[in-house]
JSON list of C-alpha atoms in Angstrom, two decimals:
[
{"chain": "A", "resi": 1, "resn": "UNK", "atom": "CA", "xyz": [-23.65, 44.58, -49.87]},
{"chain": "A", "resi": 2, "resn": "UNK", "atom": "CA", "xyz": [-20.35, 43.56, -51.44]},
{"chain": "A", "resi": 3, "resn": "UNK", "atom": "CA", "xyz": [-17.30, 42.10, -49.74]},
{"chain": "A", "resi": 4, "resn": "UNK", "atom": "CA", "xyz": [-16.93, 43.90, -46.40]},
{"chain": "A", "resi": 5, "resn": "UNK", "atom": "CA", "xyz": [-13.35, 44.86, -45.80]},
{"chain": "A", "resi": 6, "resn": "UNK", "atom": "CA", "xyz": [-13.76, 46.67, -42.43]},
{"chain": "A", "resi": 7, "resn": "UNK", "atom": "CA", "xyz": [-14.61, 43.48, -40.60]},
{"chain": "A", "resi": 8, "resn": "UNK", "atom": "CA", "xyz": [-17.75, 44.53, -38.85]},
{"chain": "A", "resi": 9, "resn": "UNK", "atom": "CA", "xyz": [-20.71, 46.58, -40.11]},
{"chain": "A", "resi": 10, "resn": "UNK", "atom": "CA", "xyz": [-23.54, 47.63, -37.94]},
{"chain": "A", "resi": 11, "resn": "UNK", "atom": "CA", "xyz": [-26.99, 48.33, -39.35]},
{"chain": "A", "resi": 12, "resn": "UNK", "atom": "CA", "xyz": [-29.82, 49.88, -37.37]},
{"chain": "A", "resi": 13, "resn": "UNK", "atom": "CA", "xyz": [-33.28, 48.63, -37.50]},
{"chain": "A", "resi": 14, "resn": "UNK", "atom": "CA", "xyz": [-36.47, 48.20, -35.56]},
{"chain": "A", "resi": 15, "resn": "UNK", "atom": "CA", "xyz": [-37.62, 44.99, -33.98]},
{"chain": "A", "resi": 16, "resn": "UNK", "atom": "CA", "xyz": [-41.12, 43.60, -34.00]},
{"chain": "A", "resi": 17, "resn": "UNK", "atom": "CA", "xyz": [-42.19, 45.63, -30.97]},
{"chain": "A", "resi": 18, "resn": "UNK", "atom": "CA", "xyz": [-40.50, 48.82, -32.10]},
{"chain": "A", "resi": 19, "resn": "UNK", "atom": "CA", "xyz": [-37.25, 48.59, -29.99]},
{"chain": "A", "resi": 20, "resn": "UNK", "atom": "CA", "xyz": [-33.96, 49.43, -31.48]},
{"chain": "A", "resi": 21, "resn": "UNK", "atom": "CA", "xyz": [-32.01, 46.39, -32.82]},
{"chain": "A", "resi": 22, "resn": "UNK", "atom": "CA", "xyz": [-28.41, 46.32, -33.97]},
{"chain": "A", "resi": 23, "resn": "UNK", "atom": "CA", "xyz": [-27.24, 43.76, -36.43]},
{"chain": "A", "resi": 24, "resn": "UNK", "atom": "CA", "xyz": [-23.58, 42.92, -36.70]},
{"chain": "A", "resi": 25, "resn": "UNK", "atom": "CA", "xyz": [-22.39, 41.52, -39.94]},
{"chain": "A", "resi": 26, "resn": "UNK", "atom": "CA", "xyz": [-19.09, 39.76, -40.08]},
{"chain": "A", "resi": 27, "resn": "UNK", "atom": "CA", "xyz": [-16.71, 39.64, -42.91]},
{"chain": "A", "resi": 28, "resn": "UNK", "atom": "CA", "xyz": [-17.46, 36.62, -45.00]},
{"chain": "A", "resi": 29, "resn": "UNK", "atom": "CA", "xyz": [-14.33, 34.50, -45.27]},
{"chain": "A", "resi": 30, "resn": "UNK", "atom": "CA", "xyz": [-12.84, 33.85, -48.60]},
{"chain": "A", "resi": 31, "resn": "UNK", "atom": "CA", "xyz": [-11.94, 30.35, -49.88]},
{"chain": "A", "resi": 32, "resn": "UNK", "atom": "CA", "xyz": [-8.32, 30.57, -48.75]},
{"chain": "A", "resi": 33, "resn": "UNK", "atom": "CA", "xyz": [-9.44, 31.67, -45.28]},
{"chain": "A", "resi": 34, "resn": "UNK", "atom": "CA", "xyz": [-11.93, 28.76, -45.17]},
{"chain": "A", "resi": 35, "resn": "UNK", "atom": "CA", "xyz": [-9.12, 26.34, -45.96]},
{"chain": "A", "resi": 36, "resn": "UNK", "atom": "CA", "xyz": [-6.96, 27.86, -43.15]},
{"chain": "A", "resi": 37, "resn": "UNK", "atom": "CA", "xyz": [-9.98, 27.65, -40.77]},
{"chain": "A", "resi": 38, "resn": "UNK", "atom": "CA", "xyz": [-10.57, 24.01, -41.68]},
{"chain": "A", "resi": 39, "resn": "UNK", "atom": "CA", "xyz": [-6.86, 23.27, -41.17]},
{"chain": "A", "resi": 40, "resn": "UNK", "atom": "CA", "xyz": [-6.91, 25.04, -37.82]},
{"chain": "A", "resi": 41, "resn": "UNK", "atom": "CA", "xyz": [-10.06, 23.17, -36.73]},
{"chain": "A", "resi": 42, "resn": "UNK", "atom": "CA", "xyz": [-8.52, 19.86, -37.81]},
{"chain": "A", "resi": 43, "resn": "UNK", "atom": "CA", "xyz": [-5.24, 20.54, -36.00]},
{"chain": "A", "resi": 44, "resn": "UNK", "atom": "CA", "xyz": [-7.23, 21.66, -32.89]},
{"chain": "A", "resi": 45, "resn": "UNK", "atom": "CA", "xyz": [-9.32, 18.46, -33.10]},
{"chain": "A", "resi": 46, "resn": "UNK", "atom": "CA", "xyz": [-6.24, 16.39, -33.35]},
{"chain": "A", "resi": 47, "resn": "UNK", "atom": "CA", "xyz": [-4.50, 18.20, -30.50]},
{"chain": "A", "resi": 48, "resn": "UNK", "atom": "CA", "xyz": [-7.52, 17.71, -28.24]},
{"chain": "A", "resi": 49, "resn": "UNK", "atom": "CA", "xyz": [-7.64, 14.00, -29.18]},
{"chain": "A", "resi": 50, "resn": "UNK", "atom": "CA", "xyz": [-3.97, 13.67, -28.36]},
{"chain": "A", "resi": 51, "resn": "UNK", "atom": "CA", "xyz": [-4.49, 15.52, -25.10]},
{"chain": "A", "resi": 52, "resn": "UNK", "atom": "CA", "xyz": [-7.36, 13.22, -24.18]},
{"chain": "A", "resi": 53, "resn": "UNK", "atom": "CA", "xyz": [-5.16, 10.13, -24.82]},
{"chain": "A", "resi": 54, "resn": "UNK", "atom": "CA", "xyz": [-2.30, 11.65, -22.86]},
{"chain": "A", "resi": 55, "resn": "UNK", "atom": "CA", "xyz": [-4.66, 12.50, -19.99]},
{"chain": "A", "resi": 56, "resn": "UNK", "atom": "CA", "xyz": [-6.00, 8.91, -19.96]},
{"chain": "A", "resi": 57, "resn": "UNK", "atom": "CA", "xyz": [-2.46, 7.48, -19.93]},
{"chain": "A", "resi": 58, "resn": "UNK", "atom": "CA", "xyz": [-1.49, 9.89, -17.12]},
{"chain": "A", "resi": 59, "resn": "UNK", "atom": "CA", "xyz": [-4.52, 8.79, -15.06]},
{"chain": "A", "resi": 60, "resn": "UNK", "atom": "CA", "xyz": [-3.64, 5.12, -15.57]},
{"chain": "A", "resi": 61, "resn": "UNK", "atom": "CA", "xyz": [-0.03, 5.68, -14.66]},
{"chain": "A", "resi": 62, "resn": "UNK", "atom": "CA", "xyz": [-1.01, 7.73, -11.61]},
{"chain": "A", "resi": 63, "resn": "UNK", "atom": "CA", "xyz": [-3.41, 4.99, -10.52]},
{"chain": "A", "resi": 64, "resn": "UNK", "atom": "CA", "xyz": [-0.71, 2.29, -10.91]},
{"chain": "A", "resi": 65, "resn": "UNK", "atom": "CA", "xyz": [1.79, 4.43, -9.04]},
{"chain": "A", "resi": 66, "resn": "UNK", "atom": "CA", "xyz": [-0.70, 4.94, -6.19]},
{"chain": "A", "resi": 67, "resn": "UNK", "atom": "CA", "xyz": [-1.51, 1.24, -6.07]},
{"chain": "A", "resi": 68, "resn": "UNK", "atom": "CA", "xyz": [2.23, 0.45, -6.02]},
{"chain": "A", "resi": 69, "resn": "UNK", "atom": "CA", "xyz": [2.84, 3.00, -3.26]},
{"chain": "A", "resi": 70, "resn": "UNK", "atom": "CA", "xyz": [-0.14, 1.68, -1.22]},
{"chain": "A", "resi": 71, "resn": "UNK", "atom": "CA", "xyz": [1.18, -1.85, -1.58]},
{"chain": "A", "resi": 72, "resn": "UNK", "atom": "CA", "xyz": [4.65, -0.73, -0.47]},
{"chain": "A", "resi": 73, "resn": "UNK", "atom": "CA", "xyz": [3.18, 1.12, 2.52]},
{"chain": "A", "resi": 74, "resn": "UNK", "atom": "CA", "xyz": [1.24, -1.95, 3.53]},
{"chain": "A", "resi": 75, "resn": "UNK", "atom": "CA", "xyz": [4.32, -4.15, 3.17]},
{"chain": "A", "resi": 76, "resn": "UNK", "atom": "CA", "xyz": [6.38, -1.76, 5.25]},
{"chain": "A", "resi": 77, "resn": "UNK", "atom": "CA", "xyz": [3.70, -1.51, 7.91]},
{"chain": "A", "resi": 78, "resn": "UNK", "atom": "CA", "xyz": [3.53, -5.32, 8.17]},
{"chain": "A", "resi": 79, "resn": "UNK", "atom": "CA", "xyz": [7.32, -5.54, 8.31]},
{"chain": "A", "resi": 80, "resn": "UNK", "atom": "CA", "xyz": [7.43, -2.81, 11.05]},
{"chain": "A", "resi": 81, "resn": "UNK", "atom": "CA", "xyz": [4.78, -4.72, 13.06]},
{"chain": "A", "resi": 82, "resn": "UNK", "atom": "CA", "xyz": [6.84, -7.93, 12.68]},
{"chain": "A", "resi": 83, "resn": "UNK", "atom": "CA", "xyz": [10.00, -6.13, 13.78]},
{"chain": "A", "resi": 84, "resn": "UNK", "atom": "CA", "xyz": [8.24, -4.63, 16.81]},
{"chain": "A", "resi": 85, "resn": "UNK", "atom": "CA", "xyz": [7.08, -8.11, 17.80]},
{"chain": "A", "resi": 86, "resn": "UNK", "atom": "CA", "xyz": [10.59, -9.46, 17.33]},
{"chain": "A", "resi": 87, "resn": "UNK", "atom": "CA", "xyz": [12.09, -6.58, 19.39]},
{"chain": "A", "resi": 88, "resn": "UNK", "atom": "CA", "xyz": [9.65, -7.34, 22.26]},
{"chain": "A", "resi": 89, "resn": "UNK", "atom": "CA", "xyz": [10.55, -11.03, 22.07]},
{"chain": "A", "resi": 90, "resn": "UNK", "atom": "CA", "xyz": [14.29, -10.26, 22.08]},
{"chain": "A", "resi": 91, "resn": "UNK", "atom": "CA", "xyz": [13.93, -7.82, 24.98]},
{"chain": "A", "resi": 92, "resn": "UNK", "atom": "CA", "xyz": [12.12, -10.60, 26.97]},
{"chain": "A", "resi": 93, "resn": "UNK", "atom": "CA", "xyz": [14.91, -13.06, 26.00]},
{"chain": "A", "resi": 94, "resn": "UNK", "atom": "CA", "xyz": [17.58, -10.59, 27.14]},
{"chain": "A", "resi": 95, "resn": "UNK", "atom": "CA", "xyz": [15.77, -10.19, 30.47]},
{"chain": "A", "resi": 96, "resn": "UNK", "atom": "CA", "xyz": [15.62, -13.98, 30.95]},
{"chain": "A", "resi": 97, "resn": "UNK", "atom": "CA", "xyz": [19.33, -14.35, 30.02]},
{"chain": "A", "resi": 98, "resn": "UNK", "atom": "CA", "xyz": [20.28, -11.68, 32.54]},
{"chain": "A", "resi": 99, "resn": "UNK", "atom": "CA", "xyz": [18.26, -13.50, 35.22]},
{"chain": "A", "resi": 100, "resn": "UNK", "atom": "CA", "xyz": [19.98, -16.74, 34.31]},
{"chain": "A", "resi": 101, "resn": "UNK", "atom": "CA", "xyz": [23.40, -15.06, 34.48]},
{"chain": "A", "resi": 102, "resn": "UNK", "atom": "CA", "xyz": [22.68, -13.70, 37.89]},
{"chain": "A", "resi": 103, "resn": "UNK", "atom": "CA", "xyz": [21.52, -17.22, 38.96]},
{"chain": "A", "resi": 104, "resn": "UNK", "atom": "CA", "xyz": [24.70, -18.70, 37.52]},
{"chain": "A", "resi": 105, "resn": "UNK", "atom": "CA", "xyz": [26.87, -16.26, 39.48]},
{"chain": "A", "resi": 106, "resn": "UNK", "atom": "CA", "xyz": [25.19, -17.45, 42.68]},
{"chain": "A", "resi": 107, "resn": "UNK", "atom": "CA", "xyz": [25.54, -21.07, 41.52]},
{"chain": "A", "resi": 108, "resn": "UNK", "atom": "CA", "xyz": [29.33, -20.54, 41.06]},
{"chain": "A", "resi": 109, "resn": "UNK", "atom": "CA", "xyz": [29.62, -19.15, 44.57]},
{"chain": "A", "resi": 110, "resn": "UNK", "atom": "CA", "xyz": [27.58, -22.08, 45.89]},
{"chain": "A", "resi": 111, "resn": "UNK", "atom": "CA", "xyz": [29.77, -24.64, 44.07]},
{"chain": "A", "resi": 112, "resn": "UNK", "atom": "CA", "xyz": [32.92, -23.06, 45.45]},
{"chain": "A", "resi": 113, "resn": "UNK", "atom": "CA", "xyz": [31.47, -23.09, 48.97]},
{"chain": "A", "resi": 114, "resn": "UNK", "atom": "CA", "xyz": [30.36, -26.70, 48.65]},
{"chain": "A", "resi": 115, "resn": "UNK", "atom": "CA", "xyz": [33.87, -27.71, 47.36]},
{"chain": "A", "resi": 116, "resn": "UNK", "atom": "CA", "xyz": [35.56, -25.92, 50.20]},
{"chain": "A", "resi": 117, "resn": "UNK", "atom": "CA", "xyz": [33.35, -27.66, 52.74]},
{"chain": "A", "resi": 118, "resn": "UNK", "atom": "CA", "xyz": [33.00, -31.17, 51.19]},
{"chain": "A", "resi": 119, "resn": "UNK", "atom": "CA", "xyz": [35.39, -31.45, 48.22]},
{"chain": "A", "resi": 120, "resn": "UNK", "atom": "CA", "xyz": [34.01, -33.91, 45.64]},
{"chain": "A", "resi": 121, "resn": "UNK", "atom": "CA", "xyz": [32.49, -36.24, 48.20]},
{"chain": "A", "resi": 122, "resn": "UNK", "atom": "CA", "xyz": [29.11, -37.65, 47.28]},
{"chain": "A", "resi": 123, "resn": "UNK", "atom": "CA", "xyz": [29.08, -35.92, 43.85]},
{"chain": "A", "resi": 124, "resn": "UNK", "atom": "CA", "xyz": [28.12, -38.47, 41.24]},
{"chain": "A", "resi": 125, "resn": "UNK", "atom": "CA", "xyz": [27.09, -36.93, 37.92]},
{"chain": "A", "resi": 126, "resn": "UNK", "atom": "CA", "xyz": [28.70, -33.44, 38.19]},
{"chain": "A", "resi": 127, "resn": "UNK", "atom": "CA", "xyz": [32.03, -34.26, 39.84]},
{"chain": "A", "resi": 128, "resn": "UNK", "atom": "CA", "xyz": [33.89, -33.62, 36.61]},
{"chain": "A", "resi": 129, "resn": "UNK", "atom": "CA", "xyz": [32.18, -30.38, 35.99]},
{"chain": "A", "resi": 130, "resn": "UNK", "atom": "CA", "xyz": [32.82, -29.21, 39.60]},
{"chain": "A", "resi": 131, "resn": "UNK", "atom": "CA", "xyz": [36.49, -30.18, 39.44]},
{"chain": "A", "resi": 132, "resn": "UNK", "atom": "CA", "xyz": [36.99, -28.21, 36.12]},
{"chain": "A", "resi": 133, "resn": "UNK", "atom": "CA", "xyz": [35.11, -25.25, 37.53]},
{"chain": "A", "resi": 134, "resn": "UNK", "atom": "CA", "xyz": [37.12, -25.16, 40.78]},
{"chain": "A", "resi": 135, "resn": "UNK", "atom": "CA", "xyz": [40.45, -25.59, 38.88]},
{"chain": "A", "resi": 136, "resn": "UNK", "atom": "CA", "xyz": [39.50, -22.72, 36.55]},
{"chain": "A", "resi": 137, "resn": "UNK", "atom": "CA", "xyz": [38.49, -20.43, 39.43]},
{"chain": "A", "resi": 138, "resn": "UNK", "atom": "CA", "xyz": [41.72, -21.29, 41.31]},
{"chain": "A", "resi": 139, "resn": "UNK", "atom": "CA", "xyz": [43.84, -20.61, 38.25]},
{"chain": "A", "resi": 140, "resn": "UNK", "atom": "CA", "xyz": [42.06, -17.27, 37.74]},
{"chain": "A", "resi": 141, "resn": "UNK", "atom": "CA", "xyz": [42.65, -16.38, 41.41]},
{"chain": "A", "resi": 142, "resn": "UNK", "atom": "CA", "xyz": [46.37, -17.31, 41.22]},
{"chain": "A", "resi": 143, "resn": "UNK", "atom": "CA", "xyz": [46.85, -15.13, 38.07]},
{"chain": "A", "resi": 144, "resn": "UNK", "atom": "CA", "xyz": [45.44, -12.02, 39.77]}
]
């Protein structure tokens, strides 16, 4: 058979056990077509190699990005935990300061009552403080 131009040729024949067998013959590529096929295969091989390298680089970058994000999440979780602890401490401090303020208000009233009743008699270490406190309260009362 010479050069087949139709592309495919079917020939009928019988197999070893007598069944019908079809043979398909392909067009035999010429030298120019072989060169084109070789170029195509080479470009395809090169493209696949480049894709494999790009995929590997992508996986490495993705892994690095995930590790970075996991480290950032861990850092932020630790920071949030520290801040929650600090908030709890500051709330406790605020409660204690409010209690002290309430106590100081009663102390002021007690100092004023003591001064009205006894003046500065028998005060040794805090006489100066009581005098300043009473003068300040009197001045505030006079301005009102």
